[in-house]
């Protein structure tokens, strides 16, 4: 099957899974914006999600999307290395017109994945998983606002780690978004440059807002 065996098919799968993950980031961003203004509103959203079947299905789909995206990134990276052969050992300047992010997508993606594991350990494990497993610590599993305050308010190390994550995510998105659009075929000679510009705006809005919100959480915690 060409979709699974050809390089174009693999790139298409990775592009679609990447666009899906961008939609998740936008959803997560909206939740965080709510937390800035009202911890109570954020907890209402957490309660609506909780361990309900639709939240479990959404989490499973997200996990599959991350795994598929990362696995195909590894496969394509190894294929590219094999195709270049000994040329990959040569020390060459970055070709003109080739973005730094495009040459370091795998490393940037690895950083993003590692910090996603950190994020899920801090929040998903203590919230949805804890609710499913019947684990109740000092903070109730549906009290997302309290978890935000615990991990961010006055916590310099955690705040800096997340800001580094957003920088890596920005570089990954600036190339990944327009590259996905290009792979899918939604472009032409006119729209290629436009999509590159749009991708930078999308990445800047998403990562910029995440960074600002993280700093707000560090300084003030969630909204009253």
PDB file of C-alpha atoms in Angstrom:
ATOM      1  CA  UNK A   1       0.000   0.000   0.000  1.00  0.00           C
ATOM      2  CA  UNK A   2       1.591   3.240  -1.186  1.00  0.00           C
ATOM      3  CA  UNK A   3       0.350   5.219   1.831  1.00  0.00           C
ATOM      4  CA  UNK A   4       2.435   3.059   4.166  1.00  0.00           C
ATOM      5  CA  UNK A   5       5.302   2.030   1.908  1.00  0.00           C
ATOM      6  CA  UNK A   6       6.188   5.101  -0.156  1.00  0.00           C
ATOM      7  CA  UNK A   7       8.056   8.142   1.156  1.00  0.00           C
ATOM      8  CA  UNK A   8       5.245  10.423  -0.023  1.00  0.00           C
ATOM      9  CA  UNK A   9       2.687   8.293   1.808  1.00  0.00           C
ATOM     10  CA  UNK A  10       4.722   8.390   5.015  1.00  0.00           C
ATOM     11  CA  UNK A  11       5.106  12.169   4.735  1.00  0.00           C
ATOM     12  CA  UNK A  12       1.358  12.493   4.194  1.00  0.00           C
ATOM     13  CA  UNK A  13       0.593  10.481   7.334  1.00  0.00           C
ATOM     14  CA  UNK A  14       3.081  12.541   9.355  1.00  0.00           C
ATOM     15  CA  UNK A  15       1.614  15.786   7.969  1.00  0.00           C
ATOM     16  CA  UNK A  16      -1.990  14.878   8.818  1.00  0.00           C
ATOM     17  CA  UNK A  17      -1.035  13.718  12.320  1.00  0.00           C
ATOM     18  CA  UNK A  18       0.950  16.946  12.800  1.00  0.00           C
ATOM     19  CA  UNK A  19      -2.011  19.129  11.800  1.00  0.00           C
ATOM     20  CA  UNK A  20      -4.186  17.160  14.218  1.00  0.00           C
ATOM     21  CA  UNK A  21      -1.725  17.876  17.036  1.00  0.00           C
ATOM     22  CA  UNK A  22      -1.873  21.600  16.192  1.00  0.00           C
ATOM     23  CA  UNK A  23      -5.653  21.459  16.709  1.00  0.00           C
ATOM     24  CA  UNK A  24      -5.037  19.886  20.112  1.00  0.00           C
ATOM     25  CA  UNK A  25      -2.629  22.699  20.991  1.00  0.00           C
ATOM     26  CA  UNK A  26      -5.309  25.255  20.112  1.00  0.00           C
ATOM     27  CA  UNK A  27      -7.853  23.452  22.309  1.00  0.00           C
ATOM     28  CA  UNK A  28      -5.361  23.266  25.176  1.00  0.00           C
ATOM     29  CA  UNK A  29      -4.509  26.945  24.694  1.00  0.00           C
ATOM     30  CA  UNK A  30      -8.184  27.887  25.058  1.00  0.00           C
ATOM     31  CA  UNK A  31      -8.320  25.972  28.345  1.00  0.00           C
ATOM     32  CA  UNK A  32      -5.251  27.801  29.630  1.00  0.00           C
ATOM     33  CA  UNK A  33      -6.706  31.173  28.650  1.00  0.00           C
ATOM     34  CA  UNK A  34      -9.785  30.310  30.714  1.00  0.00           C
ATOM     35  CA  UNK A  35      -7.518  29.503  33.680  1.00  0.00           C
ATOM     36  CA  UNK A  36      -5.894  32.946  33.466  1.00  0.00           C
ATOM     37  CA  UNK A  37      -9.220  34.617  34.116  1.00  0.00           C
ATOM     38  CA  UNK A  38     -10.931  32.070  36.344  1.00  0.00           C
ATOM     39  CA  UNK A  39      -9.667  28.997  38.138  1.00  0.00           C
ATOM     40  CA  UNK A  40     -13.290  28.035  38.728  1.00  0.00           C
ATOM     41  CA  UNK A  41     -14.047  28.103  34.994  1.00  0.00           C
ATOM     42  CA  UNK A  42     -10.959  25.998  34.328  1.00  0.00           C
ATOM     43  CA  UNK A  43     -12.094  23.446  36.893  1.00  0.00           C
ATOM     44  CA  UNK A  44     -15.535  23.311  35.276  1.00  0.00           C
ATOM     45  CA  UNK A  45     -13.820  22.337  32.006  1.00  0.00           C
ATOM     46  CA  UNK A  46     -11.704  19.773  33.866  1.00  0.00           C
ATOM     47  CA  UNK A  47     -14.888  18.376  35.408  1.00  0.00           C
ATOM     48  CA  UNK A  48     -16.588  18.127  32.003  1.00  0.00           C
ATOM     49  CA  UNK A  49     -13.608  16.192  30.695  1.00  0.00           C
ATOM     50  CA  UNK A  50     -12.510  14.182  33.732  1.00  0.00           C
ATOM     51  CA  UNK A  51     -12.623  10.443  33.079  1.00  0.00           C
ATOM     52  CA  UNK A  52     -15.722  10.566  30.849  1.00  0.00           C
ATOM     53  CA  UNK A  53     -15.767   8.262  27.844  1.00  0.00           C
ATOM     54  CA  UNK A  54     -15.338  11.079  25.327  1.00  0.00           C
ATOM     55  CA  UNK A  55     -12.323  12.420  27.234  1.00  0.00           C
ATOM     56  CA  UNK A  56     -10.820   8.933  27.290  1.00  0.00           C
ATOM     57  CA  UNK A  57     -11.407   8.526  23.558  1.00  0.00           C
ATOM     58  CA  UNK A  58      -9.880  11.962  22.923  1.00  0.00           C
ATOM     59  CA  UNK A  59      -6.838  11.084  25.026  1.00  0.00           C
ATOM     60  CA  UNK A  60      -6.408   7.784  23.179  1.00  0.00           C
ATOM     61  CA  UNK A  61      -6.678   9.516  19.790  1.00  0.00           C
ATOM     62  CA  UNK A  62      -4.146  12.129  20.927  1.00  0.00           C
ATOM     63  CA  UNK A  63      -1.742   9.432  22.113  1.00  0.00           C
ATOM     64  CA  UNK A  64      -2.060   7.569  18.814  1.00  0.00           C
ATOM     65  CA  UNK A  65      -1.483  10.816  16.912  1.00  0.00           C
ATOM     66  CA  UNK A  66       1.696  11.566  18.878  1.00  0.00           C
ATOM     67  CA  UNK A  67       3.026   8.013  18.444  1.00  0.00           C
ATOM     68  CA  UNK A  68       2.253   7.941  14.714  1.00  0.00           C
ATOM     69  CA  UNK A  69       3.828  11.359  14.173  1.00  0.00           C
ATOM     70  CA  UNK A  70       6.985  10.443  16.098  1.00  0.00           C
ATOM     71  CA  UNK A  71       7.366   6.944  14.607  1.00  0.00           C
ATOM     72  CA  UNK A  72       7.055   8.221  11.054  1.00  0.00           C
ATOM     73  CA  UNK A  73       9.478  11.037  11.855  1.00  0.00           C
ATOM     74  CA  UNK A  74      12.033   8.405  12.910  1.00  0.00           C
ATOM     75  CA  UNK A  75      11.392   6.320   9.800  1.00  0.00           C
ATOM     76  CA  UNK A  76      11.757   9.274   7.436  1.00  0.00           C
ATOM     77  CA  UNK A  77      14.864  10.545   9.251  1.00  0.00           C
ATOM     78  CA  UNK A  78      16.542   7.135   8.931  1.00  0.00           C
ATOM     79  CA  UNK A  79      15.547   6.918   5.268  1.00  0.00           C
ATOM     80  CA  UNK A  80      17.021  10.345   4.586  1.00  0.00           C
ATOM     81  CA  UNK A  81      20.257   9.423   6.359  1.00  0.00           C
ATOM     82  CA  UNK A  82      20.507   6.216   4.358  1.00  0.00           C
ATOM     83  CA  UNK A  83      19.835   8.074   1.109  1.00  0.00           C
ATOM     84  CA  UNK A  84      22.566  10.642   1.837  1.00  0.00           C
ATOM     85  CA  UNK A  85      25.105   7.954   2.633  1.00  0.00           C
ATOM     86  CA  UNK A  86      28.566   9.294   3.382  1.00  0.00           C
ATOM     87  CA  UNK A  87      27.493  12.840   2.491  1.00  0.00           C
ATOM     88  CA  UNK A  88      25.947  13.228   5.927  1.00  0.00           C
ATOM     89  CA  UNK A  89      29.425  13.207   7.471  1.00  0.00           C
ATOM     90  CA  UNK A  90      30.586  16.156   5.376  1.00  0.00           C
ATOM     91  CA  UNK A  91      30.650  19.520   7.107  1.00  0.00           C
ATOM     92  CA  UNK A  92      28.747  21.900   4.915  1.00  0.00           C
ATOM     93  CA  UNK A  93      27.205  25.300   5.429  1.00  0.00           C
ATOM     94  CA  UNK A  94      23.425  25.395   5.541  1.00  0.00           C
ATOM     95  CA  UNK A  95      22.154  25.665   1.954  1.00  0.00           C
ATOM     96  CA  UNK A  96      20.760  29.035   0.986  1.00  0.00           C
ATOM     97  CA  UNK A  97      16.999  29.181   1.443  1.00  0.00           C
ATOM     98  CA  UNK A  98      16.919  26.211   3.813  1.00  0.00           C
ATOM     99  CA  UNK A  99      15.623  27.097   7.259  1.00  0.00           C
ATOM    100  CA  UNK A 100      17.521  26.025  10.368  1.00  0.00           C
ATOM    101  CA  UNK A 101      14.323  24.441  11.688  1.00  0.00           C
ATOM    102  CA  UNK A 102      13.930  22.285   8.582  1.00  0.00           C
ATOM    103  CA  UNK A 103      17.373  20.744   9.185  1.00  0.00           C
ATOM    104  CA  UNK A 104      16.689  20.088  12.862  1.00  0.00           C
ATOM    105  CA  UNK A 105      13.055  18.983  12.876  1.00  0.00           C
ATOM    106  CA  UNK A 106      13.786  15.617  14.444  1.00  0.00           C
ATOM    107  CA  UNK A 107      15.794  17.094  17.330  1.00  0.00           C
ATOM    108  CA  UNK A 108      13.172  19.787  17.871  1.00  0.00           C
ATOM    109  CA  UNK A 109      10.439  17.158  17.761  1.00  0.00           C
ATOM    110  CA  UNK A 110      12.319  15.038  20.289  1.00  0.00           C
ATOM    111  CA  UNK A 111      12.502  17.988  22.688  1.00  0.00           C
ATOM    112  CA  UNK A 112       8.773  18.597  22.235  1.00  0.00           C
ATOM    113  CA  UNK A 113       7.983  14.911  22.901  1.00  0.00           C
ATOM    114  CA  UNK A 114      10.156  14.793  26.035  1.00  0.00           C
ATOM    115  CA  UNK A 115       8.424  17.844  27.472  1.00  0.00           C
ATOM    116  CA  UNK A 116       5.029  16.404  26.551  1.00  0.00           C
ATOM    117  CA  UNK A 117       5.967  13.412  28.698  1.00  0.00           C
ATOM    118  CA  UNK A 118       6.833  15.826  31.533  1.00  0.00           C
ATOM    119  CA  UNK A 119       3.524  17.661  31.069  1.00  0.00           C
ATOM    120  CA  UNK A 120       1.476  14.469  31.028  1.00  0.00           C
ATOM    121  CA  UNK A 121       3.321  13.233  34.111  1.00  0.00           C
ATOM    122  CA  UNK A 122       2.475  16.395  36.001  1.00  0.00           C
ATOM    123  CA  UNK A 123      -1.122  16.816  34.864  1.00  0.00           C
ATOM    124  CA  UNK A 124      -2.693  13.825  33.068  1.00  0.00           C
ATOM    125  CA  UNK A 125      -1.232  11.300  35.515  1.00  0.00           C
ATOM    126  CA  UNK A 126      -2.414  13.287  38.544  1.00  0.00           C
ATOM    127  CA  UNK A 127      -5.806  14.114  37.049  1.00  0.00           C
ATOM    128  CA  UNK A 128      -7.439  11.720  34.573  1.00  0.00           C
ATOM    129  CA  UNK A 129      -5.322   8.689  35.474  1.00  0.00           C
ATOM    130  CA  UNK A 130      -5.671   9.372  39.197  1.00  0.00           C
ATOM    131  CA  UNK A 131      -9.448   9.627  38.799  1.00  0.00           C
ATOM    132  CA  UNK A 132      -9.603   6.366  36.854  1.00  0.00           C
ATOM    133  CA  UNK A 133      -7.346   4.582  39.340  1.00  0.00           C
ATOM    134  CA  UNK A 134      -9.145   6.017  42.354  1.00  0.00           C
ATOM    135  CA  UNK A 135      -5.996   7.761  43.577  1.00  0.00           C
ATOM    136  CA  UNK A 136      -6.697  10.821  45.719  1.00  0.00           C
ATOM    137  CA  UNK A 137      -3.718  12.791  46.967  1.00  0.00           C
ATOM    138  CA  UNK A 138      -3.601  16.205  48.589  1.00  0.00           C
ATOM    139  CA  UNK A 139      -5.161  17.743  45.463  1.00  0.00           C
ATOM    140  CA  UNK A 140      -8.437  16.445  43.992  1.00  0.00           C
ATOM    141  CA  UNK A 141      -7.937  15.017  40.455  1.00  0.00           C
ATOM    142  CA  UNK A 142     -10.445  17.500  38.983  1.00  0.00           C
ATOM    143  CA  UNK A 143      -8.881  20.541  40.660  1.00  0.00           C
ATOM    144  CA  UNK A 144      -6.764  21.529  37.678  1.00  0.00           C
ATOM    145  CA  UNK A 145      -6.366  25.086  38.962  1.00  0.00           C
ATOM    146  CA  UNK A 146      -4.655  23.802  42.099  1.00  0.00           C
ATOM    147  CA  UNK A 147      -2.260  21.711  40.013  1.00  0.00           C
ATOM    148  CA  UNK A 148      -1.395  24.754  37.887  1.00  0.00           C
ATOM    149  CA  UNK A 149      -0.631  26.769  41.020  1.00  0.00           C
ATOM    150  CA  UNK A 150       1.389  23.899  42.470  1.00  0.00           C
ATOM    151  CA  UNK A 151       3.602  23.436  39.408  1.00  0.00           C
ATOM    152  CA  UNK A 152       3.953  27.042  38.248  1.00  0.00           C
ATOM    153  CA  UNK A 153       3.244  29.709  40.851  1.00  0.00           C
ATOM    154  CA  UNK A 154       6.648  30.761  42.178  1.00  0.00           C
ATOM    155  CA  UNK A 155       8.309  27.720  40.569  1.00  0.00           C
ATOM    156  CA  UNK A 156      11.242  29.156  38.598  1.00  0.00           C
ATOM    157  CA  UNK A 157      12.683  25.854  37.347  1.00  0.00           C
ATOM    158  CA  UNK A 158       9.427  24.463  36.009  1.00  0.00           C
ATOM    159  CA  UNK A 159       8.534  27.796  34.402  1.00  0.00           C
ATOM    160  CA  UNK A 160      11.888  28.037  32.595  1.00  0.00           C
ATOM    161  CA  UNK A 161      11.620  24.419  31.406  1.00  0.00           C
ATOM    162  CA  UNK A 162       8.224  25.124  29.877  1.00  0.00           C
ATOM    163  CA  UNK A 163       9.460  28.333  28.233  1.00  0.00           C
ATOM    164  CA  UNK A 164      12.307  26.356  26.638  1.00  0.00           C
ATOM    165  CA  UNK A 165       9.687  23.880  25.451  1.00  0.00           C
ATOM    166  CA  UNK A 166       7.697  26.658  23.783  1.00  0.00           C
ATOM    167  CA  UNK A 167      10.796  27.940  21.973  1.00  0.00           C
ATOM    168  CA  UNK A 168      11.488  24.454  20.564  1.00  0.00           C
ATOM    169  CA  UNK A 169       7.810  24.091  19.698  1.00  0.00           C
ATOM    170  CA  UNK A 170       7.875  27.442  17.876  1.00  0.00           C
ATOM    171  CA  UNK A 171      10.742  26.367  15.639  1.00  0.00           C
ATOM    172  CA  UNK A 172       9.071  22.999  15.041  1.00  0.00           C
ATOM    173  CA  UNK A 173       5.749  24.587  14.092  1.00  0.00           C
ATOM    174  CA  UNK A 174       7.178  27.317  11.851  1.00  0.00           C
ATOM    175  CA  UNK A 175       8.497  24.677   9.483  1.00  0.00           C
ATOM    176  CA  UNK A 176       6.108  21.827  10.246  1.00  0.00           C
ATOM    177  CA  UNK A 177       2.858  23.687   9.551  1.00  0.00           C
ATOM    178  CA  UNK A 178       3.632  24.934   6.053  1.00  0.00           C
ATOM    179  CA  UNK A 179       5.511  21.729   5.232  1.00  0.00           C
ATOM    180  CA  UNK A 180       2.383  19.721   6.105  1.00  0.00           C
ATOM    181  CA  UNK A 181       0.261  21.983   3.897  1.00  0.00           C
ATOM    182  CA  UNK A 182       2.818  21.553   1.099  1.00  0.00           C
ATOM    183  CA  UNK A 183       2.796  17.759   1.449  1.00  0.00           C
ATOM    184  CA  UNK A 184      -1.004  17.610   1.378  1.00  0.00           C
ATOM    185  CA  UNK A 185      -0.921  19.708  -1.799  1.00  0.00           C
ATOM    186  CA  UNK A 186      -2.783  22.808  -0.649  1.00  0.00           C
ATOM    187  CA  UNK A 187      -0.350  25.166  -2.267  1.00  0.00           C
ATOM    188  CA  UNK A 188       0.910  26.630  -5.508  1.00  0.00           C
ATOM    189  CA  UNK A 189       3.602  29.093  -6.552  1.00  0.00           C
ATOM    190  CA  UNK A 190       1.602  31.968  -5.071  1.00  0.00           C
ATOM    191  CA  UNK A 191       0.430  30.313  -1.872  1.00  0.00           C
ATOM    192  CA  UNK A 192       3.710  28.628  -0.914  1.00  0.00           C
ATOM    193  CA  UNK A 193       5.208  31.864   0.448  1.00  0.00           C
ATOM    194  CA  UNK A 194       1.876  32.800   1.993  1.00  0.00           C
ATOM    195  CA  UNK A 195       1.675  29.497   3.860  1.00  0.00           C
ATOM    196  CA  UNK A 196       5.231  30.016   5.133  1.00  0.00           C
ATOM    197  CA  UNK A 197       4.165  33.411   6.505  1.00  0.00           C
ATOM    198  CA  UNK A 198       0.943  31.979   7.948  1.00  0.00           C
ATOM    199  CA  UNK A 199       2.875  29.176   9.650  1.00  0.00           C
ATOM    200  CA  UNK A 200       5.086  31.701  11.422  1.00  0.00           C
ATOM    201  CA  UNK A 201       2.033  33.627  12.594  1.00  0.00           C
ATOM    202  CA  UNK A 202       0.306  30.451  13.792  1.00  0.00           C
ATOM    203  CA  UNK A 203       3.431  29.295  15.645  1.00  0.00           C
ATOM    204  CA  UNK A 204       3.990  32.735  17.170  1.00  0.00           C
ATOM    205  CA  UNK A 205       0.396  33.098  18.350  1.00  0.00           C
ATOM    206  CA  UNK A 206       0.251  29.605  19.862  1.00  0.00           C
ATOM    207  CA  UNK A 207       3.680  29.552  21.498  1.00  0.00           C
ATOM    208  CA  UNK A 208       3.622  33.238  22.405  1.00  0.00           C
ATOM    209  CA  UNK A 209       0.311  32.934  24.237  1.00  0.00           C
ATOM    210  CA  UNK A 210       1.434  29.750  25.968  1.00  0.00           C
ATOM    211  CA  UNK A 211       4.600  31.526  27.126  1.00  0.00           C
ATOM    212  CA  UNK A 212       2.734  34.621  28.369  1.00  0.00           C
ATOM    213  CA  UNK A 213       0.201  32.452  30.202  1.00  0.00           C
ATOM    214  CA  UNK A 214       2.995  30.422  31.801  1.00  0.00           C
ATOM    215  CA  UNK A 215       4.627  33.620  33.085  1.00  0.00           C
ATOM    216  CA  UNK A 216       1.262  34.785  34.427  1.00  0.00           C
ATOM    217  CA  UNK A 217       0.854  31.465  36.245  1.00  0.00           C
ATOM    218  CA  UNK A 218       4.350  31.889  37.662  1.00  0.00           C
ATOM    219  CA  UNK A 219       3.614  35.398  38.932  1.00  0.00           C
ATOM    220  CA  UNK A 220      -0.035  35.185  39.981  1.00  0.00           C
ATOM    221  CA  UNK A 221      -1.296  31.648  39.570  1.00  0.00           C
ATOM    222  CA  UNK A 222      -4.732  31.047  38.088  1.00  0.00           C
ATOM    223  CA  UNK A 223      -7.412  33.715  38.004  1.00  0.00           C
ATOM    224  CA  UNK A 224      -9.653  34.284  40.977  1.00  0.00           C
TER     225      UNK A 224
END
